[in-house]
Amino acid sequence: MEAFTIRRELPEEQRKVESLIRDSFWNVYRPGCLEHYVMHCLRNDKAFIPELNLVMVIGGEGKEMLVGQVMCMKAELTLDDGTLLPIMTLGPICIHPDYKRQGYGKALLDNTLELKFRK
């Protein structure tokens, strides 16, 4: 596994990230995919958590390649007694097809959970 950096998505990377998501999910669960469009829409949702909108890159400055992405959203569960329980959802999470099954996804997930639960 190549060395990588995980950082917040930059505004100018949004289209590249959506392309990464599309390439990662294309024809995986059904013909084509919608995940990249969902990401596009979720960035404007009030539940979106910009601090947990992360990308994984390999390569040095100026030669970075996006290989992964994850985002988180605020949500609520309604319990049996009607109480609302605030939660966080995670996803979409994706890894470039050429980098799947090499540990990058686990590293991205572990890093995101560490950021969320860091005290």
mmCIF file of N, CA and C in Angstrom:
data_model
loop_
_atom_site.group_PDB
_atom_site.id
_atom_site.type_symbol
_atom_site.label_atom_id
_atom_site.label_comp_id
_atom_site.label_asym_id
_atom_site.label_seq_id
_atom_site.Cartn_x
_atom_site.Cartn_y
_atom_site.Cartn_z
ATOM 1 N N MET A 1 0.852 -1.176 0.000
ATOM 2 C CA MET A 1 0.000 0.000 0.000
ATOM 3 C C MET A 1 0.896 1.237 0.000
ATOM 4 N N GLU A 2 0.620 2.137 -0.914
ATOM 5 C CA GLU A 2 1.378 3.386 -1.002
ATOM 6 C C GLU A 2 1.028 4.310 0.160
ATOM 7 N N ALA A 3 1.950 5.201 0.481
ATOM 8 C CA ALA A 3 1.677 6.198 1.515
ATOM 9 C C ALA A 3 0.538 7.097 1.043
ATOM 10 N N PHE A 4 -0.282 7.534 1.970
ATOM 11 C CA PHE A 4 -1.440 8.358 1.632
ATOM 12 C C PHE A 4 -1.621 9.450 2.662
ATOM 13 N N THR A 5 -2.425 10.428 2.291
ATOM 14 C CA THR A 5 -2.837 11.501 3.186
ATOM 15 C C THR A 5 -4.356 11.550 3.171
ATOM 16 N N ILE A 6 -4.951 11.772 4.335
ATOM 17 C CA ILE A 6 -6.399 11.972 4.429
ATOM 18 C C ILE A 6 -6.615 13.390 4.921
ATOM 19 N N ARG A 7 -7.436 14.134 4.194
ATOM 20 C CA ARG A 7 -7.682 15.540 4.533
ATOM 21 C C ARG A 7 -9.091 15.919 4.078
ATOM 22 N N ARG A 8 -9.515 17.119 4.481
ATOM 23 C CA ARG A 8 -10.820 17.628 4.052
ATOM 24 C C ARG A 8 -10.813 17.891 2.550
ATOM 25 N N GLU A 9 -11.950 17.643 1.946
ATOM 26 C CA GLU A 9 -12.120 17.948 0.528
ATOM 27 C C GLU A 9 -12.026 19.453 0.317
ATOM 28 N N LEU A 10 -11.326 19.867 -0.722
ATOM 29 C CA LEU A 10 -11.240 21.279 -1.085
ATOM 30 C C LEU A 10 -12.386 21.623 -2.027
ATOM 31 N N PRO A 11 -12.924 22.846 -1.937
ATOM 32 C CA PRO A 11 -14.049 23.217 -2.818
ATOM 33 C C PRO A 11 -13.761 22.991 -4.294
ATOM 34 N N GLU A 12 -12.530 23.242 -4.720
ATOM 35 C CA GLU A 12 -12.202 23.090 -6.140
ATOM 36 C C GLU A 12 -12.084 21.616 -6.554
ATOM 37 N N GLU A 13 -12.164 20.689 -5.613
ATOM 38 C CA GLU A 13 -12.082 19.263 -5.921
ATOM 39 C C GLU A 13 -13.442 18.591 -6.068
ATOM 40 N N GLN A 14 -14.511 19.314 -5.861
ATOM 41 C CA GLN A 14 -15.829 18.691 -5.822
ATOM 42 C C GLN A 14 -16.141 17.868 -7.073
ATOM 43 N N ARG A 15 -15.895 18.409 -8.253
ATOM 44 C CA ARG A 15 -16.177 17.660 -9.489
ATOM 45 C C ARG A 15 -15.296 16.415 -9.589
ATOM 46 N N LYS A 16 -14.027 16.533 -9.223
ATOM 47 C CA LYS A 16 -13.124 15.374 -9.264
ATOM 48 C C LYS A 16 -13.585 14.289 -8.289
ATOM 49 N N VAL A 17 -14.045 14.716 -7.113
ATOM 50 C CA VAL A 17 -14.524 13.758 -6.118
ATOM 51 C C VAL A 17 -15.778 13.061 -6.634
ATOM 52 N N GLU A 18 -16.676 13.807 -7.246
ATOM 53 C CA GLU A 18 -17.885 13.188 -7.805
ATOM 54 C C GLU A 18 -17.524 12.195 -8.904
ATOM 55 N N SER A 19 -16.518 12.505 -9.702
ATOM 56 C CA SER A 19 -16.068 11.557 -10.736
ATOM 57 C C SER A 19 -15.473 10.301 -10.098
ATOM 58 N N LEU A 20 -14.710 10.490 -9.013
ATOM 59 C CA LEU A 20 -14.162 9.347 -8.284
ATOM 60 C C LEU A 20 -15.283 8.453 -7.769
ATOM 61 N N ILE A 21 -16.312 9.056 -7.192
ATOM 62 C CA ILE A 21 -17.444 8.291 -6.667
ATOM 63 C C ILE A 21 -18.130 7.539 -7.803
ATOM 64 N N ARG A 22 -18.368 8.216 -8.910
ATOM 65 C CA ARG A 22 -19.009 7.576 -10.066
ATOM 66 C C ARG A 22 -18.179 6.382 -10.537
ATOM 67 N N ASP A 23 -16.878 6.575 -10.704
ATOM 68 C CA ASP A 23 -16.015 5.486 -11.171
ATOM 69 C C ASP A 23 -15.995 4.317 -10.190
ATOM 70 N N SER A 24 -16.037 4.615 -8.903
ATOM 71 C CA SER A 24 -15.990 3.590 -7.877
ATOM 72 C C SER A 24 -17.267 2.736 -7.848
ATOM 73 N N PHE A 25 -18.428 3.367 -8.060
ATOM 74 C CA PHE A 25 -19.706 2.665 -7.950
ATOM 75 C C PHE A 25 -20.297 2.225 -9.293
ATOM 76 N N TRP A 26 -19.685 2.608 -10.407
ATOM 77 C CA TRP A 26 -20.268 2.347 -11.725
ATOM 78 C C TRP A 26 -20.477 0.846 -11.937
ATOM 79 N N ASN A 27 -21.728 0.469 -12.204
ATOM 80 C CA ASN A 27 -22.137 -0.913 -12.491
ATOM 81 C C ASN A 27 -21.831 -1.898 -11.360
ATOM 82 N N VAL A 28 -21.683 -1.409 -10.128
ATOM 83 C CA VAL A 28 -21.402 -2.308 -9.013
ATOM 84 C C VAL A 28 -22.686 -2.927 -8.473
ATOM 85 N N TYR A 29 -23.679 -2.110 -8.158
ATOM 86 C CA TYR A 29 -24.921 -2.610 -7.560
ATOM 87 C C TYR A 29 -26.076 -2.663 -8.555
ATOM 88 N N ARG A 30 -25.939 -1.943 -9.659
ATOM 89 C CA ARG A 30 -26.963 -1.877 -10.711
ATOM 90 C C ARG A 30 -26.287 -1.236 -11.920
ATOM 91 N N PRO A 31 -26.916 -1.277 -13.074
ATOM 92 C CA PRO A 31 -26.318 -0.587 -14.225
ATOM 93 C C PRO A 31 -26.171 0.908 -13.938
ATOM 94 N N GLY A 32 -24.998 1.459 -14.221
ATOM 95 C CA GLY A 32 -24.738 2.868 -13.925
ATOM 96 C C GLY A 32 -24.591 3.069 -12.431
ATOM 97 N N CYS A 33 -24.886 4.271 -11.948
ATOM 98 C CA CYS A 33 -24.890 4.548 -10.513
ATOM 99 C C CYS A 33 -25.482 5.936 -10.266
ATOM 100 N N LEU A 34 -25.854 6.176 -9.023
ATOM 101 C CA LEU A 34 -26.417 7.462 -8.600
ATOM 102 C C LEU A 34 -25.616 8.100 -7.472
ATOM 103 N N GLU A 35 -24.683 7.392 -6.895
ATOM 104 C CA GLU A 35 -23.992 7.850 -5.700
ATOM 105 C C GLU A 35 -23.302 9.200 -5.883
ATOM 106 N N HIS A 36 -22.737 9.437 -7.045
ATOM 107 C CA HIS A 36 -22.063 10.724 -7.275
ATOM 108 C C HIS A 36 -23.063 11.877 -7.276
ATOM 109 N N TYR A 37 -24.271 11.653 -7.790
ATOM 110 C CA TYR A 37 -25.307 12.685 -7.775
ATOM 111 C C TYR A 37 -25.826 12.904 -6.355
ATOM 112 N N VAL A 38 -25.956 11.827 -5.604
ATOM 113 C CA VAL A 38 -26.379 11.943 -4.202
ATOM 114 C C VAL A 38 -25.388 12.809 -3.439
ATOM 115 N N MET A 39 -24.098 12.563 -3.631
ATOM 116 C CA MET A 39 -23.067 13.375 -2.976
ATOM 117 C C MET A 39 -23.200 14.836 -3.369
ATOM 118 N N HIS A 40 -23.415 15.077 -4.642
ATOM 119 C CA HIS A 40 -23.571 16.447 -5.136
ATOM 120 C C HIS A 40 -24.706 17.156 -4.381
ATOM 121 N N CYS A 41 -25.813 16.472 -4.196
ATOM 122 C CA CYS A 41 -26.972 17.057 -3.511
ATOM 123 C C CYS A 41 -26.748 17.192 -2.005
ATOM 124 N N LEU A 42 -26.112 16.206 -1.394
ATOM 125 C CA LEU A 42 -25.940 16.211 0.063
ATOM 126 C C LEU A 42 -25.036 17.328 0.556
ATOM 127 N N ARG A 43 -24.112 17.794 -0.270
ATOM 128 C CA ARG A 43 -23.239 18.890 0.165
ATOM 129 C C ARG A 43 -24.029 20.139 0.549
ATOM 130 N N ASN A 44 -25.224 20.293 0.015
ATOM 131 C CA ASN A 44 -26.052 21.476 0.295
ATOM 132 C C ASN A 44 -27.083 21.230 1.392
ATOM 133 N N ASP A 45 -27.084 20.057 1.980
ATOM 134 C CA ASP A 45 -28.053 19.719 3.018
ATOM 135 C C ASP A 45 -27.585 20.263 4.361
ATOM 136 N N LYS A 46 -28.519 20.721 5.193
ATOM 137 C CA LYS A 46 -28.158 21.278 6.503
ATOM 138 C C LYS A 46 -27.543 20.227 7.430
ATOM 139 N N ALA A 47 -27.764 18.955 7.160
ATOM 140 C CA ALA A 47 -27.207 17.889 7.989
ATOM 141 C C ALA A 47 -25.781 17.518 7.596
ATOM 142 N N PHE A 48 -25.296 18.062 6.508
ATOM 143 C CA PHE A 48 -23.942 17.791 6.016
ATOM 144 C C PHE A 48 -22.912 18.266 7.037
ATOM 145 N N ILE A 49 -21.864 17.473 7.265
ATOM 146 C CA ILE A 49 -20.807 17.817 8.212
ATOM 147 C C ILE A 49 -19.520 18.064 7.418
ATOM 148 N N PRO A 50 -19.230 19.321 7.079
ATOM 149 C CA PRO A 50 -18.052 19.613 6.246
ATOM 150 C C PRO A 50 -16.736 19.118 6.846
ATOM 151 N N GLU A 51 -16.633 19.122 8.177
ATOM 152 C CA GLU A 51 -15.403 18.673 8.835
ATOM 153 C C GLU A 51 -15.145 17.186 8.624
ATOM 154 N N LEU A 52 -16.196 16.439 8.281
ATOM 155 C CA LEU A 52 -16.063 15.005 8.040
ATOM 156 C C LEU A 52 -16.373 14.667 6.585
ATOM 157 N N ASN A 53 -16.014 15.566 5.696
ATOM 158 C CA ASN A 53 -16.071 15.343 4.252
ATOM 159 C C ASN A 53 -14.611 15.215 3.811
ATOM 160 N N LEU A 54 -14.144 13.978 3.728
ATOM 161 C CA LEU A 54 -12.721 13.719 3.606
ATOM 162 C C LEU A 54 -12.354 13.048 2.284
ATOM 163 N N VAL A 55 -11.120 13.291 1.859
ATOM 164 C CA VAL A 55 -10.569 12.605 0.697
ATOM 165 C C VAL A 55 -9.259 11.951 1.102
ATOM 166 N N MET A 56 -8.916 10.907 0.381
ATOM 167 C CA MET A 56 -7.640 10.222 0.546
ATOM 168 C C MET A 56 -6.845 10.459 -0.729
ATOM 169 N N VAL A 57 -5.605 10.900 -0.581
ATOM 170 C CA VAL A 57 -4.758 11.169 -1.743
ATOM 171 C C VAL A 57 -3.422 10.444 -1.597
ATOM 172 N N ILE A 58 -2.863 10.065 -2.744
ATOM 173 C CA ILE A 58 -1.504 9.532 -2.774
ATOM 174 C C ILE A 58 -0.679 10.466 -3.652
ATOM 175 N N GLY A 59 0.609 10.414 -3.501
ATOM 176 C CA GLY A 59 1.486 11.269 -4.292
ATOM 177 C C GLY A 59 1.787 12.567 -3.579
ATOM 178 N N GLY A 60 2.816 13.253 -4.075
ATOM 179 C CA GLY A 60 3.243 14.498 -3.463
ATOM 180 C C GLY A 60 2.445 15.691 -3.932
ATOM 181 N N GLU A 61 2.753 16.814 -3.320
ATOM 182 C CA GLU A 61 2.079 18.063 -3.649
ATOM 183 C C GLU A 61 2.240 18.358 -5.137
ATOM 184 N N GLY A 62 1.154 18.726 -5.785
ATOM 185 C CA GLY A 62 1.169 18.995 -7.216
ATOM 186 C C GLY A 62 0.977 17.744 -8.060
ATOM 187 N N LYS A 63 1.205 16.569 -7.478
ATOM 188 C CA LYS A 63 1.033 15.301 -8.189
ATOM 189 C C LYS A 63 0.090 14.383 -7.434
ATOM 190 N N GLU A 64 -0.776 14.978 -6.631
ATOM 191 C CA GLU A 64 -1.712 14.181 -5.846
ATOM 192 C C GLU A 64 -2.744 13.513 -6.749
ATOM 193 N N MET A 65 -3.104 12.291 -6.361
ATOM 194 C CA MET A 65 -4.189 11.575 -7.026
ATOM 195 C C MET A 65 -5.230 11.215 -5.979
ATOM 196 N N LEU A 66 -6.478 11.553 -6.248
ATOM 197 C CA LEU A 66 -7.570 11.174 -5.353
ATOM 198 C C LEU A 66 -7.809 9.675 -5.483
ATOM 199 N N VAL A 67 -7.755 8.972 -4.371
ATOM 200 C CA VAL A 67 -8.019 7.536 -4.402
ATOM 201 C C VAL A 67 -9.180 7.127 -3.501
ATOM 202 N N GLY A 68 -9.654 8.038 -2.643
ATOM 203 C CA GLY A 68 -10.752 7.686 -1.753
ATOM 204 C C GLY A 68 -11.518 8.893 -1.276
ATOM 205 N N GLN A 69 -12.721 8.621 -0.774
ATOM 206 C CA GLN A 69 -13.602 9.692 -0.313
ATOM 207 C C GLN A 69 -14.568 9.122 0.711
ATOM 208 N N VAL A 70 -14.942 9.941 1.694
ATOM 209 C CA VAL A 70 -15.979 9.592 2.657
ATOM 210 C C VAL A 70 -16.627 10.887 3.148
ATOM 211 N N MET A 71 -17.898 10.798 3.470
ATOM 212 C CA MET A 71 -18.592 11.952 4.048
ATOM 213 C C MET A 71 -19.511 11.472 5.161
ATOM 214 N N CYS A 72 -19.906 12.412 6.040
ATOM 215 C CA CYS A 72 -20.796 12.098 7.150
ATOM 216 C C CYS A 72 -21.927 13.115 7.206
ATOM 217 N N MET A 73 -23.059 12.657 7.721
ATOM 218 C CA MET A 73 -24.256 13.492 7.846
ATOM 219 C C MET A 73 -24.851 13.311 9.242
ATOM 220 N N LYS A 74 -25.467 14.370 9.738
ATOM 221 C CA LYS A 74 -26.244 14.276 10.979
ATOM 222 C C LYS A 74 -27.583 13.632 10.638
ATOM 223 N N ALA A 75 -28.111 12.844 11.567
ATOM 224 C CA ALA A 75 -29.414 12.206 11.381
ATOM 225 C C ALA A 75 -30.035 11.966 12.758
ATOM 226 N N GLU A 76 -31.249 11.458 12.757
ATOM 227 C CA GLU A 76 -31.940 11.148 14.009
ATOM 228 C C GLU A 76 -32.684 9.829 13.858
ATOM 229 N N LEU A 77 -32.726 9.089 14.951
ATOM 230 C CA LEU A 77 -33.557 7.900 15.050
ATOM 231 C C LEU A 77 -34.698 8.221 16.005
ATOM 232 N N THR A 78 -35.890 7.770 15.668
ATOM 233 C CA THR A 78 -37.024 7.907 16.575
ATOM 234 C C THR A 78 -37.157 6.597 17.337
ATOM 235 N N LEU A 79 -36.994 6.659 18.649
ATOM 236 C CA LEU A 79 -37.092 5.475 19.493
ATOM 237 C C LEU A 79 -38.556 5.107 19.714
ATOM 238 N N ASP A 80 -38.790 3.924 20.252
ATOM 239 C CA ASP A 80 -40.158 3.440 20.468
ATOM 240 C C ASP A 80 -40.997 4.395 21.309
ATOM 241 N N ASP A 81 -40.356 5.103 22.240
ATOM 242 C CA ASP A 81 -41.107 6.023 23.106
ATOM 243 C C ASP A 81 -41.246 7.417 22.494
ATOM 244 N N GLY A 82 -40.799 7.579 21.248
ATOM 245 C CA GLY A 82 -40.917 8.864 20.567
ATOM 246 C C GLY A 82 -39.713 9.780 20.742
ATOM 247 N N THR A 83 -38.785 9.392 21.600
ATOM 248 C CA THR A 83 -37.582 10.179 21.813
ATOM 249 C C THR A 83 -36.726 10.183 20.548
ATOM 250 N N LEU A 84 -36.157 11.355 20.227
ATOM 251 C CA LEU A 84 -35.248 11.452 19.091
ATOM 252 C C LEU A 84 -33.823 11.259 19.566
ATOM 253 N N LEU A 85 -33.116 10.361 18.909
ATOM 254 C CA LEU A 85 -31.735 10.068 19.245
ATOM 255 C C LEU A 85 -30.843 10.577 18.109
ATOM 256 N N PRO A 86 -30.015 11.603 18.371
ATOM 257 C CA PRO A 86 -29.131 12.091 17.315
ATOM 258 C C PRO A 86 -28.049 11.055 16.997
ATOM 259 N N ILE A 87 -27.821 10.848 15.709
ATOM 260 C CA ILE A 87 -26.785 9.921 15.260
ATOM 261 C C ILE A 87 -26.019 10.566 14.106
ATOM 262 N N MET A 88 -25.003 9.877 13.653
ATOM 263 C CA MET A 88 -24.259 10.302 12.478
ATOM 264 C C MET A 88 -24.257 9.143 11.491
ATOM 265 N N THR A 89 -24.510 9.446 10.216
ATOM 266 C CA THR A 89 -24.398 8.431 9.180
ATOM 267 C C THR A 89 -23.095 8.652 8.425
ATOM 268 N N LEU A 90 -22.592 7.609 7.846
ATOM 269 C CA LEU A 90 -21.337 7.666 7.121
ATOM 270 C C LEU A 90 -21.578 7.133 5.710
ATOM 271 N N GLY A 91 -21.187 7.889 4.725
ATOM 272 C CA GLY A 91 -21.272 7.416 3.348
ATOM 273 C C GLY A 91 -21.907 8.451 2.444
ATOM 274 N N PRO A 92 -21.618 8.386 1.182
ATOM 275 C CA PRO A 92 -20.878 7.286 0.579
ATOM 276 C C PRO A 92 -19.410 7.303 0.968
ATOM 277 N N ILE A 93 -18.831 6.117 0.960
ATOM 278 C CA ILE A 93 -17.388 5.948 1.107
ATOM 279 C C ILE A 93 -16.936 5.168 -0.116
ATOM 280 N N CYS A 94 -15.859 5.606 -0.733
ATOM 281 C CA CYS A 94 -15.421 4.901 -1.940
ATOM 282 C C CYS A 94 -13.912 4.931 -2.074
ATOM 283 N N ILE A 95 -13.429 3.973 -2.835
ATOM 284 C CA ILE A 95 -12.014 3.861 -3.190
ATOM 285 C C ILE A 95 -11.958 3.673 -4.703
ATOM 286 N N HIS A 96 -11.003 4.336 -5.329
ATOM 287 C CA HIS A 96 -10.799 4.200 -6.767
ATOM 288 C C HIS A 96 -10.675 2.714 -7.124
ATOM 289 N N PRO A 97 -11.281 2.276 -8.230
ATOM 290 C CA PRO A 97 -11.245 0.845 -8.579
ATOM 291 C C PRO A 97 -9.845 0.230 -8.600
ATOM 292 N N ASP A 98 -8.825 0.977 -9.003
ATOM 293 C CA ASP A 98 -7.464 0.437 -9.057
ATOM 294 C C ASP A 98 -6.831 0.250 -7.678
ATOM 295 N N TYR A 99 -7.472 0.774 -6.627
ATOM 296 C CA TYR A 99 -6.902 0.724 -5.285
ATOM 297 C C TYR A 99 -7.764 -0.066 -4.300
ATOM 298 N N LYS A 100 -8.817 -0.703 -4.803
ATOM 299 C CA LYS A 100 -9.692 -1.491 -3.932
ATOM 300 C C LYS A 100 -8.987 -2.754 -3.462
ATOM 301 N N ARG A 101 -9.423 -3.243 -2.294
ATOM 302 C CA ARG A 101 -8.933 -4.483 -1.697
ATOM 303 C C ARG A 101 -7.436 -4.457 -1.379
ATOM 304 N N GLN A 102 -6.953 -3.264 -1.007
ATOM 305 C CA GLN A 102 -5.548 -3.121 -0.625
ATOM 306 C C GLN A 102 -5.394 -2.462 0.748
ATOM 307 N N GLY A 103 -6.511 -2.234 1.446
ATOM 308 C CA GLY A 103 -6.453 -1.650 2.780
ATOM 309 C C GLY A 103 -6.762 -0.160 2.839
ATOM 310 N N TYR A 104 -6.915 0.484 1.691
ATOM 311 C CA TYR A 104 -7.184 1.921 1.690
ATOM 312 C C TYR A 104 -8.557 2.248 2.294
ATOM 313 N N GLY A 105 -9.554 1.459 1.965
ATOM 314 C CA GLY A 105 -10.899 1.714 2.493
ATOM 315 C C GLY A 105 -10.944 1.596 4.009
ATOM 316 N N LYS A 106 -10.305 0.565 4.539
ATOM 317 C CA LYS A 106 -10.261 0.391 5.994
ATOM 318 C C LYS A 106 -9.531 1.558 6.649
ATOM 319 N N ALA A 107 -8.428 1.978 6.045
ATOM 320 C CA ALA A 107 -7.677 3.112 6.597
ATOM 321 C C ALA A 107 -8.529 4.380 6.593
ATOM 322 N N LEU A 108 -9.279 4.597 5.534
ATOM 323 C CA LEU A 108 -10.151 5.776 5.444
ATOM 324 C C LEU A 108 -11.259 5.706 6.488
ATOM 325 N N LEU A 109 -11.865 4.547 6.633
ATOM 326 C CA LEU A 109 -12.921 4.366 7.626
ATOM 327 C C LEU A 109 -12.375 4.537 9.046
ATOM 328 N N ASP A 110 -11.257 3.899 9.353
ATOM 329 C CA ASP A 110 -10.665 4.011 10.696
ATOM 330 C C ASP A 110 -10.320 5.460 11.030
ATOM 331 N N ASN A 111 -9.735 6.179 10.073
ATOM 332 C CA ASN A 111 -9.378 7.579 10.289
ATOM 333 C C ASN A 111 -10.618 8.423 10.556
ATOM 334 N N THR A 112 -11.679 8.189 9.808
ATOM 335 C CA THR A 112 -12.921 8.964 9.974
ATOM 336 C C THR A 112 -13.523 8.712 11.346
ATOM 337 N N LEU A 113 -13.558 7.463 11.765
ATOM 338 C CA LEU A 113 -14.107 7.150 13.080
ATOM 339 C C LEU A 113 -13.243 7.737 14.194
ATOM 340 N N GLU A 114 -11.940 7.730 14.008
ATOM 341 C CA GLU A 114 -11.041 8.335 15.009
ATOM 342 C C GLU A 114 -11.309 9.837 15.123
ATOM 343 N N LEU A 115 -11.508 10.513 14.008
ATOM 344 C CA LEU A 115 -11.816 11.955 14.046
ATOM 345 C C LEU A 115 -13.134 12.211 14.763
ATOM 346 N N LYS A 116 -14.126 11.391 14.479
ATOM 347 C CA LYS A 116 -15.451 11.580 15.059
ATOM 348 C C LYS A 116 -15.446 11.379 16.562
ATOM 349 N N PHE A 117 -14.688 10.394 17.030
ATOM 350 C CA PHE A 117 -14.759 10.042 18.452
ATOM 351 C C PHE A 117 -13.583 10.555 19.261
ATOM 352 N N ARG A 118 -12.717 11.348 18.632
ATOM 353 C CA ARG A 118 -11.590 11.946 19.360
ATOM 354 C C ARG A 118 -12.146 12.901 20.404
ATOM 355 N N LYS A 119 -11.594 12.859 21.596
ATOM 356 C CA LYS A 119 -12.100 13.717 22.677
ATOM 357 C C LYS A 119 -11.129 14.818 22.967
#
